Short mmCIF file of C-alpha atoms and ligand atoms in Angstrom, two decimals:
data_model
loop_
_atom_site.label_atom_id
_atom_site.label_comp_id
_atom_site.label_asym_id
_atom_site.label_seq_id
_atom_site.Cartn_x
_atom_site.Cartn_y
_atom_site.Cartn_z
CA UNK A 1 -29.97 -0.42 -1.67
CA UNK A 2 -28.86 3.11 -3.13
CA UNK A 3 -30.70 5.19 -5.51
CA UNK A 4 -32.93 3.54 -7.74
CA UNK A 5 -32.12 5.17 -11.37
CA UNK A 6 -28.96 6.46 -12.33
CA UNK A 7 -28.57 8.57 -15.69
CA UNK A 8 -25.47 8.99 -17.99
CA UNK A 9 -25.26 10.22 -21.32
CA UNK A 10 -23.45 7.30 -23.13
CA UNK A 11 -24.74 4.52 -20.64
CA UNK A 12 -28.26 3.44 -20.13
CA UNK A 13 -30.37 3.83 -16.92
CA UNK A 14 -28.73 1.13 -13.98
CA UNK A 15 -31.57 0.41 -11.68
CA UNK A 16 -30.42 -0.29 -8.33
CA UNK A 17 -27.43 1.58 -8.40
CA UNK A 18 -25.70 0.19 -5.18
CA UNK A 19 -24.78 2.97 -2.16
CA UNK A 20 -21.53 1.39 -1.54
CA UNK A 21 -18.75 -0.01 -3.70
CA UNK A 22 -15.91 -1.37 -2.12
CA UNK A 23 -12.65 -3.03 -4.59
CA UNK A 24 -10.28 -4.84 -4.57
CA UNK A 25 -7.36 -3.97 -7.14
CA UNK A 26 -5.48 -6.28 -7.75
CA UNK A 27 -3.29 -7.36 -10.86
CA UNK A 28 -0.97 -4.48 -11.39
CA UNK A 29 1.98 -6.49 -10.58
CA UNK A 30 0.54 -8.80 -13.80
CA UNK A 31 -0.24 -5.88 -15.68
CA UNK A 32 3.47 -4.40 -15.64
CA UNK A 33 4.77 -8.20 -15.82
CA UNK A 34 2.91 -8.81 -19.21
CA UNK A 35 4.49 -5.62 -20.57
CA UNK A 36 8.03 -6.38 -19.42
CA UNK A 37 7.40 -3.39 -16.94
CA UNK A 38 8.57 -3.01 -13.29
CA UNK A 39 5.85 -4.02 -10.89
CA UNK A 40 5.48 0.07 -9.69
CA UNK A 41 4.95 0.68 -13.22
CA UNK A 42 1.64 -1.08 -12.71
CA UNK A 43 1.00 0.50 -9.29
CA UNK A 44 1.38 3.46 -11.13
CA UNK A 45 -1.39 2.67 -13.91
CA UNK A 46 -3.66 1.42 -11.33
CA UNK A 47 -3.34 4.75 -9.53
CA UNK A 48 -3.89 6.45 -13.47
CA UNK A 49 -7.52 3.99 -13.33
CA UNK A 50 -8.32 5.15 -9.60
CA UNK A 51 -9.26 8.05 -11.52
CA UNK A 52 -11.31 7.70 -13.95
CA UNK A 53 -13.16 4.82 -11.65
CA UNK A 54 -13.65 7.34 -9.27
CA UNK A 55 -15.60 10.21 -11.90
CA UNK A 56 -17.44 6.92 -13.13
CA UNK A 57 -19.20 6.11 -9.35
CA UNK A 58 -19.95 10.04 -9.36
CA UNK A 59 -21.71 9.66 -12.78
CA UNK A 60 -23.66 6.21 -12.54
CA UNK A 61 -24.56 7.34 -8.71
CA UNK A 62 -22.36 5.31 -6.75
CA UNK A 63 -21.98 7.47 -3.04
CA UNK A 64 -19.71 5.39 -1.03
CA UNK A 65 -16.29 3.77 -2.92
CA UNK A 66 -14.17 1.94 -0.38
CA UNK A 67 -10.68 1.18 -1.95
CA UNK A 68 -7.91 -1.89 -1.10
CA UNK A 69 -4.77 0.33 -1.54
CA UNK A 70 -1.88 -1.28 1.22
CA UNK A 71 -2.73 -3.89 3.45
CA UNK A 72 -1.01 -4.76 7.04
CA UNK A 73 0.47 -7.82 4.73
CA UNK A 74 1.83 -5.46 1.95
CA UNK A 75 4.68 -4.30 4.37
CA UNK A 76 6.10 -7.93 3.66
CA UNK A 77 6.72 -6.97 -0.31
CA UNK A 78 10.45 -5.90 -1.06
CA UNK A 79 11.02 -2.57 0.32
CA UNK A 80 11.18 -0.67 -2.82
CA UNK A 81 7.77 -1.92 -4.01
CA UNK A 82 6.43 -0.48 -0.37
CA UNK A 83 8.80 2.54 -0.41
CA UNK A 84 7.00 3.34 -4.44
CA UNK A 85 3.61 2.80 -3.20
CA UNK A 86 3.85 5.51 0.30
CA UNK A 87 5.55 7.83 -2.97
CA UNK A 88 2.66 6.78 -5.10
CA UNK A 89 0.09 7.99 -2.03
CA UNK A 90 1.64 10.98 -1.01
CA UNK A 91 2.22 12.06 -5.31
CA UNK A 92 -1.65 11.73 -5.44
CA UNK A 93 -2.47 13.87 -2.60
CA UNK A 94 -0.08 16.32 -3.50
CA UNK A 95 -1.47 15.98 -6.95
CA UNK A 96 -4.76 15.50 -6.63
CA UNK A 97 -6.46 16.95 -3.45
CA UNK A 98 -7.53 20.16 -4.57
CA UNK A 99 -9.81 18.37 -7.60
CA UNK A 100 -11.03 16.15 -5.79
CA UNK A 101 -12.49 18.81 -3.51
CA UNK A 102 -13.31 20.60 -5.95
CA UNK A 103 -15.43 17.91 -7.25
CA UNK A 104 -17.00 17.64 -3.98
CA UNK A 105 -15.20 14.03 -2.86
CA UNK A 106 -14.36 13.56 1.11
CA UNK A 107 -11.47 11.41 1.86
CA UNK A 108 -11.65 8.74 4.85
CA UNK A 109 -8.99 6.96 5.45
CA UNK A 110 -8.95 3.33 7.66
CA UNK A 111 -6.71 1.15 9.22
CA UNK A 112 -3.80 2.32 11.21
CA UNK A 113 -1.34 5.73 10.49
CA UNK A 114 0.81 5.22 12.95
CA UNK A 115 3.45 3.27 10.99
CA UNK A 116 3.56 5.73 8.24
CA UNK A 117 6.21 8.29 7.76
CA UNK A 118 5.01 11.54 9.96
CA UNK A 119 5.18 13.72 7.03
CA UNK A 120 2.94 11.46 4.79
CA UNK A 121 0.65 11.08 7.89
CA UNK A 122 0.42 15.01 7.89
CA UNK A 123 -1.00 14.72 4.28
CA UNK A 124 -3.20 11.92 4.84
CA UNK A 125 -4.77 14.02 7.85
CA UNK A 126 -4.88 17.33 6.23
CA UNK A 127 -6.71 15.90 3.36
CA UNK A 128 -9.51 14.38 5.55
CA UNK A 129 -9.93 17.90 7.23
CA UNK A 130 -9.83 19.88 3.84
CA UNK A 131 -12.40 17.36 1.93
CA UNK A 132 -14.77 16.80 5.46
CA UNK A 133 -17.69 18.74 4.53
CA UNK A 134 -18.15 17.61 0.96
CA UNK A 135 -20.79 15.25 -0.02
CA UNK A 136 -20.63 14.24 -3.51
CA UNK A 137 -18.96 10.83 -2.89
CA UNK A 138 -17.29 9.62 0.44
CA UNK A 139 -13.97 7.83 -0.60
CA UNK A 140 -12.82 5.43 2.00
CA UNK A 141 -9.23 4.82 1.06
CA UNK A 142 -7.65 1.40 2.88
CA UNK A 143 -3.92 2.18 3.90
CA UNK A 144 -2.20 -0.32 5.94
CA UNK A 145 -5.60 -1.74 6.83
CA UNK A 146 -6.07 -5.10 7.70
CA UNK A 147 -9.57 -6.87 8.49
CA UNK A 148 -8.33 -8.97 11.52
CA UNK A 149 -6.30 -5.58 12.82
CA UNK A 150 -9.46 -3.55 12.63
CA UNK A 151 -11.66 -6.05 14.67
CA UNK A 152 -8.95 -6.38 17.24
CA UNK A 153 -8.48 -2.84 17.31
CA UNK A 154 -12.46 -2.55 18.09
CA UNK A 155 -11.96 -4.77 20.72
CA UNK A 156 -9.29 -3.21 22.59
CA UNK A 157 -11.02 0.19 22.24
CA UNK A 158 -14.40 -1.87 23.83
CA UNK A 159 -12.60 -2.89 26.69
CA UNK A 160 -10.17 0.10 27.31
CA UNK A 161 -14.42 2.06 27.23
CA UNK A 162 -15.23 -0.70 30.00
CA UNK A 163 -18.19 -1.84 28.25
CA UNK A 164 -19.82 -5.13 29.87
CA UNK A 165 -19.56 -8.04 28.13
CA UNK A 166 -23.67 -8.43 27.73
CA UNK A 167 -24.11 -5.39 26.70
CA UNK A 168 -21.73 -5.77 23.56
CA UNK A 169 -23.48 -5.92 20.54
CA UNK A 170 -22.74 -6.35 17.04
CA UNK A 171 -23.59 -2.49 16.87
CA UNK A 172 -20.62 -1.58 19.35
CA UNK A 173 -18.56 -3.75 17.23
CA UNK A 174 -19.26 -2.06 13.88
CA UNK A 175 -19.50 1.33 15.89
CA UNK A 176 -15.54 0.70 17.04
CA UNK A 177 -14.28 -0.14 13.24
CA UNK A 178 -12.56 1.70 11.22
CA UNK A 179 -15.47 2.29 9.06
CA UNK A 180 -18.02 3.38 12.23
CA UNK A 181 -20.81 5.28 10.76
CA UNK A 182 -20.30 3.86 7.10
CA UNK A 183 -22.85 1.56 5.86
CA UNK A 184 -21.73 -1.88 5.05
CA UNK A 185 -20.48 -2.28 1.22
CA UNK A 186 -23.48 -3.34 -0.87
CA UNK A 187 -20.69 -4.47 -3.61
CA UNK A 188 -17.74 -5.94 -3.70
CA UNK A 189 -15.58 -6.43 -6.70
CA UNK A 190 -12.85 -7.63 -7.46
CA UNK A 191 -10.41 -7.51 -10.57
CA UNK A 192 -7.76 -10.07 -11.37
CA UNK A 193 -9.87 -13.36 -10.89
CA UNK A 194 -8.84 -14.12 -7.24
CA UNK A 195 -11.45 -15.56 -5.42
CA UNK A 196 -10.80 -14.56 -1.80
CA UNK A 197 -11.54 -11.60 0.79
CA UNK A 198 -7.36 -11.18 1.45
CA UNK A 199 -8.19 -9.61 4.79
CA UNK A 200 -10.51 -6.77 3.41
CA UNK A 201 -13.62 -5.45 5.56
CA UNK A 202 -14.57 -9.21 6.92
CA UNK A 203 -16.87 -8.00 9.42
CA UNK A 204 -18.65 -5.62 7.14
CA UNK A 205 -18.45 -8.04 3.87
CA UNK A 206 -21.15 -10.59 5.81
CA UNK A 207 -23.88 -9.78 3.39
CA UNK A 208 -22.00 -7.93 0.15
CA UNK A 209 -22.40 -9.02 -3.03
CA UNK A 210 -19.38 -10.25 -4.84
CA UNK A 211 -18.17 -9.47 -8.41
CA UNK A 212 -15.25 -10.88 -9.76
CA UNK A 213 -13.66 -10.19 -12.80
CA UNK A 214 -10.78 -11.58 -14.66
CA UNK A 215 -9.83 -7.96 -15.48
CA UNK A 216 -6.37 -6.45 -14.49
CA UNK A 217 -6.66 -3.51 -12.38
CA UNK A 218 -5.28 -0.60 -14.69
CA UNK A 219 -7.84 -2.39 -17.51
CA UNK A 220 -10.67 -2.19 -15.11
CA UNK A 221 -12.06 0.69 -16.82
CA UNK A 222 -15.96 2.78 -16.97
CA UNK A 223 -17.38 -0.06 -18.81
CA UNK A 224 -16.02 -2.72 -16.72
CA UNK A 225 -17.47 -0.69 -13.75
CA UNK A 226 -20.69 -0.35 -15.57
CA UNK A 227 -21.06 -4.35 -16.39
CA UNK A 228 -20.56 -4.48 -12.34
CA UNK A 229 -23.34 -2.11 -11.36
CA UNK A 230 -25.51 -3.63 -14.15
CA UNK A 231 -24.91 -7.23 -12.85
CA UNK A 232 -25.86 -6.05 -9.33
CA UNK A 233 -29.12 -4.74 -10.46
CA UNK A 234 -29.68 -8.77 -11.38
CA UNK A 235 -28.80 -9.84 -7.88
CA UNK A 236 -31.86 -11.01 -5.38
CA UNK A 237 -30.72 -9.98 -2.04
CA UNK A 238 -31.68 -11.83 0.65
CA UNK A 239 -30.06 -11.52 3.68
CA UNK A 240 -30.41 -15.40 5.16
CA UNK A 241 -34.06 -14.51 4.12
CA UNK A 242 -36.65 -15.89 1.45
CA UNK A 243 -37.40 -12.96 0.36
CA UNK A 244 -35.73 -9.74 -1.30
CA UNK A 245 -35.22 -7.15 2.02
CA UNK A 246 -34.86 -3.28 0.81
CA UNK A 247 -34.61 -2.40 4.82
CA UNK A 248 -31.60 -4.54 5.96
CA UNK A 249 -28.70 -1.65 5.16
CA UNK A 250 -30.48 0.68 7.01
CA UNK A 251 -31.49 -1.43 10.19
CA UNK A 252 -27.36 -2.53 10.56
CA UNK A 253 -25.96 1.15 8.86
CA UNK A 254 -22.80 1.51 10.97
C1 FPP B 301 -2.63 -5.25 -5.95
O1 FPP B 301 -1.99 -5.65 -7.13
C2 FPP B 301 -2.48 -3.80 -5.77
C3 FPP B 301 -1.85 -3.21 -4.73
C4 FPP B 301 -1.25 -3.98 -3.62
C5 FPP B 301 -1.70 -1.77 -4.65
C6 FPP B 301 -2.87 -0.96 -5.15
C7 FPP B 301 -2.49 0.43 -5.08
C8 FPP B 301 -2.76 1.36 -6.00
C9 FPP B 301 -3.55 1.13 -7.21
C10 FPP B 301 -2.15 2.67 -5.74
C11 FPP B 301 -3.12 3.77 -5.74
C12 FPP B 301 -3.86 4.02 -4.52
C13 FPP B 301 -3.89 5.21 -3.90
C14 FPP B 301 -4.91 5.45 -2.87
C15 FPP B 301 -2.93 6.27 -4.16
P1 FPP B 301 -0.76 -6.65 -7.03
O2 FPP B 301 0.50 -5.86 -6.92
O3 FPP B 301 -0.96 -7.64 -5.93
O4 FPP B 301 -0.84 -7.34 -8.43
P2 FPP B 301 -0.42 -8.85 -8.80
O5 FPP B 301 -1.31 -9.75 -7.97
O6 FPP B 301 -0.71 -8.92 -10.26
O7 FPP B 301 1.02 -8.99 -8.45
#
């Protein structure tokens, strides 16, 4: 688990404040839909929320947020709901780079560039190098990242290393991911009340906790985040085990 106390001026001490949050946001399409809006209206107040979800991990301690942004399956939406979100992406980092350096966030990206625009990939890149040194909270953001792709992308990049067979281990595998070095997400929530993974971090996900709420995206806001954390501190996590195991993230880190 992460740190063990977490203060905030309007919210009362979380213990077990996990290391790693990792969400799923979905419902914006519902969101705009219940307000007669276009669906990228919704994209666009889900990207307002990213915001003010991302100063809440800083202040209730959270160090690792993993976000679901564009899946390898979102290419298969109508082209001007994918064409809006690679605006929506590259409108943030033009927008919003320099604070979130300045606030001491480094940017991560995984799953695969190559299919995005060069220019956008420019920004995506330059805003990894710019925010690499900071430490306040690492911000993995998923762009065309699929859980299936990344494992088979491990794989290749095993056997391209010529690594024998026996001496793969679930270590190389994690090591070759996407997310090698990260530790596995202690958290995982979701918002819109759909109970599945949809592709997201299915190696790492074997022993995450699961939240879901029945909570639109854009309406998923500090005190919906807080209600999370707090209902994580209630979980007993056991690993396949009887008993509650503090160790296990660091013993399979990676
Ligand atoms: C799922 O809701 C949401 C998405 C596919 C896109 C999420 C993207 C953002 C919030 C953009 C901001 C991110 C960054 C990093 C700039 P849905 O469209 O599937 O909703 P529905 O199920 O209600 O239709």
């Amino acid at each position: 688990m992460g740190s063990e106390e977490s203060t905030s001026s309007a919210y009362p001490k979380l213990t077990h404040v996990p290391q790693h949050v990792a969400i799923i946001m979905d419902g914006n399409g519902r969101w705009a839909a219940a307000r007669g809006l276009p669906r990228l209206n919704g994209h666009q107040a889900g990207t307002e929320n990213l915001r003010r979800v991302i100063r809440a991990c800083v202040e209730f301690g959270v160090k690792i947020l993993t976000i679901y942004a564009f899946s390898t399956e979102n290419w298969g939406r109508p082209a001007d709901e994918v064409e809006g979100l690679m605006h929506i992406l590259e409108e943030v980092i033009d927008r919003e780079l320099d604070e979130l350096h300045r606030e001491g966030v480094k940017l991560r990206h995984i799953g695969r560039l190559e299919r995005l625009k060069p220019a956008l990939r420019e920004k995506v890149l330059h805003s990894m190098e710019l925010t690499a040194n900071n430490d306040r909270l690492l911000l993995c953001v998923a762009w065309n990242y699929g859980g299936r792709d990344e494992i088979l992308h491990a794989v290749q990049g095993i056997i391209k290393e010529g690594v024998p067979a026996d001496q793969v281990t679930e270590q190389t595998i994690s090591d070759h991911l996407y997310t090698a070095g990260v530790p596995d997400p202690d958290l995982i929530i979701r918002t819109s009340g759909e109970m599945r993974i949809s592709n997201f971090l299915i190696w790492q996900a074997a022993y995450s906790e699961w939240y879901v709420t029945n909570t639109l995206w854009p309406d998923f806001d500090k005190q919906a985040l807080y209600e999370a954390l707090q209902e994580y501190g209630r979980r007993d996590r056991r690993f396949g085990r009887l008993s509650h195991c503090e160790d296990y993230g660091e013993q399979h880190a990676g």
